[in-house]
Short mmCIF file of C-alpha atoms in Angstrom, two decimals:
data_model
loop_
_atom_site.label_atom_id
_atom_site.label_comp_id
_atom_site.label_asym_id
_atom_site.label_seq_id
_atom_site.Cartn_x
_atom_site.Cartn_y
_atom_site.Cartn_z
CA UNK M 1 130.29 97.52 79.01
CA UNK M 2 131.75 100.61 77.68
CA UNK M 3 129.59 101.95 74.90
CA UNK M 4 130.33 104.80 72.28
CA UNK M 5 127.63 106.79 70.67
CA UNK M 6 128.52 108.70 67.49
CA UNK M 7 126.10 111.56 66.56
CA UNK M 8 122.88 112.66 67.78
CA UNK M 9 119.76 114.01 65.98
CA UNK M 10 116.98 113.61 68.11
CA UNK M 11 117.92 112.80 71.75
CA UNK M 12 117.59 109.40 70.72
CA UNK M 13 121.12 108.20 72.01
CA UNK M 14 120.70 110.45 75.21
CA UNK M 15 117.75 108.52 76.45
CA UNK M 16 119.50 105.40 75.54
CA UNK M 17 122.42 106.45 77.36
CA UNK M 18 120.28 106.94 80.21
CA UNK M 19 118.70 103.44 79.99
CA UNK M 20 122.27 101.96 79.88
CA UNK M 21 123.64 103.72 82.65
CA UNK M 22 120.70 102.88 84.97
CA UNK M 23 121.67 99.03 84.09
CA UNK M 24 125.27 99.76 85.28
CA UNK M 25 127.00 100.34 81.81
CA UNK M 26 129.50 103.22 80.72
CA UNK M 27 128.34 105.53 77.98
CA UNK M 28 129.87 108.39 76.02
CA UNK M 29 128.35 110.62 73.49
CA UNK M 30 130.32 112.20 70.77
CA UNK M 31 128.29 114.68 68.45
CA UNK M 32 128.08 118.44 67.62
CA UNK M 33 124.62 118.80 69.12
CA UNK M 34 122.80 119.08 66.00
CA UNK M 35 122.88 123.02 65.34
CA UNK M 36 120.15 124.91 67.08
CA UNK M 37 118.82 121.82 68.91
CA UNK M 38 121.90 122.08 71.23
CA UNK M 39 121.61 118.56 72.52
CA UNK M 40 123.73 117.41 75.25
CA UNK M 41 127.25 115.46 74.48
CA UNK M 42 130.10 114.30 76.39
CA UNK M 43 132.52 114.84 73.58
CA UNK M 44 131.48 118.10 71.58
CA UNK M 45 132.41 118.54 67.73
CA UNK M 46 130.23 121.57 67.67
CA UNK M 47 131.54 124.16 65.09
CA UNK M 48 132.30 126.85 67.58
CA UNK M 49 134.00 129.05 65.33
CA UNK M 50 132.30 128.58 61.88
CA UNK M 51 128.82 129.10 64.12
CA UNK M 52 129.83 131.91 65.99
CA UNK M 53 128.78 135.55 65.51
CA UNK M 54 131.93 136.35 63.84
CA UNK M 55 132.82 133.22 62.13
CA UNK M 56 129.27 132.74 60.76
CA UNK M 57 129.58 136.08 58.48
CA UNK M 58 132.05 134.38 56.16
CA UNK M 59 130.09 131.09 56.63
CA UNK M 60 127.20 132.37 55.11
CA UNK M 61 128.80 134.42 52.21
CA UNK M 62 130.80 131.22 51.09
CA UNK M 63 127.39 129.16 51.49
CA UNK M 64 125.52 131.30 49.25
CA UNK M 65 128.35 131.84 46.50
CA UNK M 66 129.08 127.98 46.67
CA UNK M 67 126.46 126.09 48.58
CA UNK M 68 129.33 124.57 50.79
CA UNK M 69 128.99 124.82 54.43
CA UNK M 70 132.48 125.39 56.13
CA UNK M 71 130.98 124.16 59.21
CA UNK M 72 131.51 120.66 57.76
CA UNK M 73 135.16 121.00 57.96
CA UNK M 74 135.30 122.26 61.51
CA UNK M 75 132.99 119.36 62.79
CA UNK M 76 135.81 116.90 61.10
CA UNK M 77 138.78 118.65 62.67
CA UNK M 78 136.78 118.76 66.18
CA UNK M 79 136.28 114.90 66.00
CA UNK M 80 139.66 114.33 64.78
CA UNK M 81 140.98 116.06 68.21
CA UNK M 82 138.73 113.63 70.40
CA UNK M 83 140.21 110.43 68.50
CA UNK M 84 142.05 109.45 71.62
CA UNK M 85 139.11 109.25 73.72
CA UNK M 86 137.41 107.35 71.10
CA UNK M 87 138.93 103.90 71.36
CA UNK M 88 139.05 100.62 73.11
CA UNK M 89 135.09 100.56 73.35
CA UNK M 90 132.97 97.29 73.61
CA UNK M 91 130.46 98.80 71.42
CA UNK M 92 130.13 101.71 69.01
CA UNK M 93 126.95 102.96 67.69
CA UNK M 94 126.68 105.30 64.71
CA UNK M 95 123.64 107.55 64.59
CA UNK M 96 123.78 107.56 60.52
CA UNK M 97 125.96 106.43 57.65
CA UNK M 98 127.60 109.99 57.98
CA UNK M 99 127.29 110.59 61.77
CA UNK M 100 130.35 113.21 61.97
CA UNK M 101 128.86 115.68 59.46
CA UNK M 102 131.88 116.49 57.57
CA UNK M 103 133.15 116.03 54.20
CA UNK M 104 132.86 112.85 52.51
CA UNK M 105 136.77 111.82 52.50
CA UNK M 106 137.12 113.13 56.17
CA UNK M 107 134.20 111.19 57.11
CA UNK M 108 135.55 107.98 55.83
CA UNK M 109 139.28 108.49 57.14
CA UNK M 110 137.50 109.47 60.79
CA UNK M 111 135.18 106.12 60.52
CA UNK M 112 138.21 104.15 59.70
CA UNK M 113 139.88 105.39 62.77
CA UNK M 114 136.61 104.16 64.84
CA UNK M 115 136.54 100.77 63.22
CA UNK M 116 140.13 100.12 63.77
CA UNK M 117 140.23 101.23 67.33
CA UNK M 118 137.10 99.38 68.82
CA UNK M 119 135.69 96.20 69.00
CA UNK M 120 132.06 96.00 67.41
CA UNK M 121 130.28 98.76 65.32
CA UNK M 122 126.54 98.99 64.67
CA UNK M 123 124.80 101.32 62.73
CA UNK M 124 121.34 103.09 63.39
CA UNK M 125 118.73 104.01 60.79
CA UNK M 126 116.92 106.58 62.43
CA UNK M 127 116.87 109.46 59.48
CA UNK M 128 117.66 109.57 55.71
CA UNK M 129 120.84 107.55 54.50
CA UNK M 130 121.93 106.00 51.25
CA UNK M 131 119.28 102.95 51.76
CA UNK M 132 116.39 105.30 52.63
CA UNK M 133 117.02 108.15 50.07
CA UNK M 134 117.10 105.44 47.23
CA UNK M 135 113.94 103.72 48.59
CA UNK M 136 112.19 107.04 48.47
CA UNK M 137 113.37 108.54 45.23
CA UNK M 138 112.41 105.22 43.25
CA UNK M 139 108.72 106.00 44.97
CA UNK M 140 108.67 102.63 46.62
CA UNK M 141 106.48 103.65 49.29
CA UNK M 142 102.87 105.11 48.60
CA UNK M 143 104.26 108.44 50.06
CA UNK M 144 107.16 109.72 51.74
CA UNK M 145 108.93 113.12 52.64
CA UNK M 146 110.08 113.07 49.28
CA UNK M 147 106.53 113.82 47.82
CA UNK M 148 106.78 117.66 48.18
CA UNK M 149 110.06 117.70 45.84
CA UNK M 150 108.24 115.31 43.27
CA UNK M 151 105.29 117.75 42.98
CA UNK M 152 107.66 120.82 42.81
CA UNK M 153 111.66 120.09 41.97
CA UNK M 154 112.05 123.88 42.94
CA UNK M 155 112.09 122.71 46.60
CA UNK M 156 115.68 121.35 45.74
CA UNK M 157 117.22 123.28 48.43
CA UNK M 158 115.46 121.88 51.06
CA UNK M 159 116.01 118.28 49.43
CA UNK M 160 119.68 118.56 48.59
CA UNK M 161 120.99 116.88 51.87
CA UNK M 162 118.64 113.74 50.60
CA UNK M 163 119.66 113.70 47.26
CA UNK M 164 123.49 114.13 48.15
CA UNK M 165 123.32 110.44 49.82
CA UNK M 166 122.90 109.12 46.00
CA UNK M 167 126.18 110.82 44.88
CA UNK M 168 129.08 108.66 44.42
CA UNK M 169 131.01 110.12 47.38
CA UNK M 170 128.27 109.33 49.89
CA UNK M 171 127.44 105.47 48.23
CA UNK M 172 131.13 104.94 48.87
CA UNK M 173 130.79 106.17 52.61
CA UNK M 174 127.74 103.69 52.77
CA UNK M 175 129.68 100.89 51.39
CA UNK M 176 132.68 101.42 53.91
CA UNK M 177 130.24 101.64 56.71
CA UNK M 178 128.33 98.42 55.52
CA UNK M 179 131.64 96.58 55.19
CA UNK M 180 132.55 97.14 58.97
CA UNK M 181 129.35 97.20 60.94
CA UNK M 182 128.12 94.30 62.73
CA UNK M 183 124.57 95.18 61.68
CA UNK M 184 121.82 97.84 61.26
CA UNK M 185 118.86 98.27 63.49
CA UNK M 186 115.85 100.36 62.61
CA UNK M 187 114.08 102.74 65.11
CA UNK M 188 110.56 102.83 63.71
CA UNK M 189 108.47 101.71 60.68
CA UNK M 190 109.52 104.45 58.44
CA UNK M 191 113.28 102.75 58.17
CA UNK M 192 112.07 99.27 58.89
CA UNK M 193 110.33 98.58 55.64
CA UNK M 194 113.36 99.68 53.62
CA UNK M 195 115.64 97.55 55.23
CA UNK M 196 113.58 94.20 54.96
CA UNK M 197 115.40 91.39 53.59
CA UNK M 198 118.86 93.00 54.04
CA UNK M 199 121.41 90.74 54.96
CA UNK M 200 122.90 93.04 57.89
CA UNK M 201 119.49 94.27 59.27
CA UNK M 202 118.79 93.19 62.85
CA UNK M 203 115.31 94.37 63.13
CA UNK M 204 113.22 97.26 64.75
CA UNK M 205 114.21 98.50 68.31
CA UNK M 206 111.81 101.15 69.09
CA UNK M 207 112.91 104.55 70.20
CA UNK M 208 113.71 104.64 74.14
CA UNK M 209 111.73 107.36 75.71
CA UNK M 210 112.97 108.52 79.34
CA UNK M 211 109.79 108.19 81.17
CA UNK M 212 110.97 109.56 84.28
CA UNK M 213 111.12 112.78 83.34
CA UNK M 214 107.84 112.81 81.41
CA UNK M 215 105.09 113.45 84.02
CA UNK M 216 101.86 112.64 82.91
CA UNK M 217 100.39 115.75 82.59
CA UNK M 218 96.60 115.92 83.20
CA UNK M 219 94.60 117.07 80.18
CA UNK M 220 91.18 117.10 82.00
CA UNK M 221 91.14 121.11 82.19
CA UNK M 222 90.63 121.69 78.35
CA UNK M 223 89.59 125.17 78.06
CA UNK M 224 91.02 126.68 76.13
CA UNK M 225 92.44 123.63 74.02
CA UNK M 226 96.01 124.61 73.36
CA UNK M 227 97.48 123.74 70.08
CA UNK M 228 101.20 123.62 69.61
CA UNK M 229 103.17 123.73 66.23
CA UNK M 230 106.91 123.73 66.48
CA UNK M 231 108.40 124.63 63.19
CA UNK M 232 111.85 123.63 61.88
CA UNK M 233 112.51 125.75 58.76
CA UNK M 234 115.08 123.15 57.40
CA UNK M 235 112.11 120.61 57.33
CA UNK M 236 109.17 122.89 56.47
CA UNK M 237 108.20 121.13 53.47
CA UNK M 238 109.27 117.46 54.29
CA UNK M 239 106.88 117.55 57.34
CA UNK M 240 104.03 119.22 55.68
CA UNK M 241 104.07 121.99 57.86
CA UNK M 242 102.13 124.18 55.35
CA UNK M 243 98.93 121.72 55.81
CA UNK M 244 99.29 122.46 59.38
CA UNK M 245 99.62 126.01 59.26
CA UNK M 246 96.37 126.40 56.76
CA UNK M 247 94.35 123.98 59.08
CA UNK M 248 95.36 126.12 62.36
CA UNK M 249 94.23 129.42 60.41
CA UNK M 250 90.61 127.74 59.81
CA UNK M 251 90.33 126.42 63.22
CA UNK M 252 91.31 129.59 64.54
CA UNK M 253 88.72 131.40 62.78
CA UNK M 254 86.04 128.58 63.72
CA UNK M 255 86.72 128.22 67.37
CA UNK M 256 87.96 131.77 68.54
CA UNK M 257 87.21 131.23 72.22
CA UNK M 258 87.90 127.61 72.49
CA UNK M 259 91.51 127.51 71.32
CA UNK M 260 94.88 128.80 71.87
CA UNK M 261 97.60 128.33 69.12
CA UNK M 262 101.20 128.36 69.88
CA UNK M 263 103.72 128.43 66.90
CA UNK M 264 107.33 128.56 67.48
CA UNK M 265 110.47 128.30 64.93
CA UNK M 266 113.98 126.97 65.26
CA UNK M 267 114.51 127.22 69.10
CA UNK M 268 116.86 124.91 71.05
CA UNK M 269 115.21 121.58 72.55
CA UNK M 270 115.17 122.72 76.21
CA UNK M 271 113.09 126.14 75.33
CA UNK M 272 110.89 123.90 72.70
CA UNK M 273 110.11 121.39 75.33
CA UNK M 274 109.20 124.10 77.67
CA UNK M 275 107.01 126.01 75.54
CA UNK M 276 104.77 122.65 74.32
CA UNK M 277 104.53 121.44 77.93
CA UNK M 278 101.43 123.48 78.40
CA UNK M 279 99.59 122.10 75.31
CA UNK M 280 97.28 119.48 74.84
CA UNK M 281 97.53 118.79 71.17
CA UNK M 282 100.79 118.81 69.11
CA UNK M 283 101.28 118.91 65.55
CA UNK M 284 104.21 116.95 64.34
CA UNK M 285 104.46 115.70 60.51
CA UNK M 286 102.14 114.23 57.68
CA UNK M 287 104.58 112.35 55.89
CA UNK M 288 105.26 109.25 58.19
CA UNK M 289 104.01 105.94 58.78
CA UNK M 290 105.26 105.74 62.55
CA UNK M 291 106.44 108.39 65.33
CA UNK M 292 109.47 110.02 65.43
CA UNK M 293 111.48 110.90 68.52
CA UNK M 294 109.39 114.33 68.87
CA UNK M 295 106.12 112.71 68.79
CA UNK M 296 106.76 109.87 71.28
CA UNK M 297 108.00 112.59 73.78
CA UNK M 298 105.01 114.26 73.63
CA UNK M 299 102.82 111.06 73.85
CA UNK M 300 104.63 110.42 76.98
CA UNK M 301 103.16 113.54 78.36
CA UNK M 302 99.89 112.52 77.58
CA UNK M 303 99.20 114.95 74.52
CA UNK M 304 97.44 114.15 71.33
CA UNK M 305 99.84 114.21 68.46
CA UNK M 306 99.21 114.43 64.77
CA UNK M 307 101.92 112.35 63.22
CA UNK M 308 102.42 109.08 61.60
CA UNK M 309 100.11 106.51 62.84
CA UNK M 310 99.30 104.30 59.72
CA UNK M 311 97.66 101.01 59.54
CA UNK M 312 100.80 99.65 59.35
CA UNK M 313 101.77 101.05 62.91
CA UNK M 314 98.58 99.93 64.34
CA UNK M 315 99.01 96.53 63.14
CA UNK M 316 102.78 96.10 64.12
CA UNK M 317 101.78 96.92 67.86
CA UNK M 318 98.23 95.20 67.82
CA UNK M 319 96.55 98.24 68.53
CA UNK M 320 92.70 98.41 68.12
CA UNK M 321 92.16 101.92 69.57
CA UNK M 322 94.32 105.27 68.67
CA UNK M 323 97.19 106.50 70.50
CA UNK M 324 97.65 109.17 68.08
CA UNK M 325 96.30 110.88 65.09
CA UNK M 326 97.25 109.56 61.79
CA UNK M 327 98.11 113.11 60.01
CA UNK M 328 97.95 113.54 56.27
CA UNK M 329 98.68 116.14 53.53
CA UNK M 330 95.23 117.25 53.47
CA UNK M 331 94.19 120.34 55.09
CA UNK M 332 90.28 119.52 55.21
CA UNK M 333 91.06 116.07 56.79
CA UNK M 334 93.39 117.88 59.48
CA UNK M 335 90.63 120.63 60.21
CA UNK M 336 87.76 117.63 60.62
CA UNK M 337 90.34 116.13 62.96
CA UNK M 338 91.02 118.86 65.05
CA UNK M 339 87.35 120.00 65.05
CA UNK M 340 86.41 116.77 66.20
CA UNK M 341 88.62 117.02 69.04
CA UNK M 342 87.73 120.46 70.00
CA UNK M 343 84.12 119.68 70.17
CA UNK M 344 84.62 116.37 72.18
CA UNK M 345 87.38 117.39 74.69
CA UNK M 346 86.77 113.96 76.59
CA UNK M 347 88.50 112.50 73.56
CA UNK M 348 91.60 114.47 74.36
CA UNK M 349 91.81 113.01 77.52
CA UNK M 350 91.26 109.37 76.38
CA UNK M 351 93.65 109.38 73.56
CA UNK M 352 96.23 111.21 75.62
CA UNK M 353 95.62 108.30 78.49
CA UNK M 354 96.26 105.85 76.00
CA UNK M 355 99.33 107.31 74.15
CA UNK M 356 100.98 107.65 77.90
CA UNK M 357 100.16 103.96 78.33
CA UNK M 358 101.45 103.07 74.98
CA UNK M 359 104.81 104.61 75.43
CA UNK M 360 105.20 103.00 78.96
CA UNK M 361 104.55 99.55 77.25
CA UNK M 362 106.43 99.91 74.15
CA UNK M 363 109.19 102.53 74.60
CA UNK M 364 110.32 102.45 78.14
CA UNK M 365 113.94 103.66 78.12
CA UNK M 366 115.28 100.83 80.24
CA UNK M 367 113.35 98.03 78.50
CA UNK M 368 114.82 99.70 75.09
CA UNK M 369 118.24 99.92 76.66
CA UNK M 370 117.86 95.96 77.68
CA UNK M 371 116.66 94.99 73.81
CA UNK M 372 119.83 96.96 72.39
CA UNK M 373 122.08 94.94 74.96
CA UNK M 374 120.65 91.66 73.62
CA UNK M 375 120.97 92.97 70.03
CA UNK M 376 124.90 93.97 70.64
CA UNK M 377 125.67 90.55 72.41
CA UNK M 378 124.02 88.51 70.09
#
């Protein structure tokens, strides 16, 4: 089977590609690498000129004056130049309703070409789109990544891209996509819940994790305990990073000789992975019900991850013991959870082993690739 993946935000499509290739299929990824993360792709739509040192100067000036990012135009142009390489695939999967990340009218023009030139198209719901934005803005869940914005509307610069999905131009793209896809697949509970009862919803298929590359790192040597916090400035409030920072400040003063804290900001994916490999504990996000890709990769390495691990997640996977720490937007709560682990390092080892076992059972990239094939064939 020939498969085309359009877009890449978290390495989900890369891991799924590895699983599908192992099963004998041919897979091509077309994407822009998602900015500074620079994920691997086969056909690049990266805005090489507008994101270069020279091109970035007018880009930043235009953005500050008009709030418009000219790199979106370049994404669309570069995608157009690859159109002849994006036809006659058995399956196309979009990472998002706007996977090309260009202007809305260009997005629709290019997506129409993809729909027309290929056999079947599916949509992944693994991030914000119109359906998710509408679900959150109506305050349907008991909490969401929109909470900081609800509490402080001045944060709109960070939330503008979410609110943009509610604009008529993005709704038009949403309708075009849903009129042409065979169905939509959710990657975790944060996207499964909003899609329940939708006529085109095909169910939840967990994120694929390439376990062959994730050596189970031993955590028995817990002195000092290394805590890692990776910051993406663009999602600072949405992930509740301020709560982690406040908690770490307290922990550093309470346990000066027992902990080592590593904090990094806006670095490429490969560099990020190298730096967090030595950590015992990883701080991910506080406004989630389930784990995203970053958390799962860390769990595959036997780390204790502070992330979404709500009761809905425990019930979904029939878990009786924690495989991750459910993080909440509460500094004292986070300090208490971290303090317990520092004072009881054997728990770090125990949770890390359960996390690894959970990934092997529920997220193995080959098993997940097989599940995608079942969905596409049926």
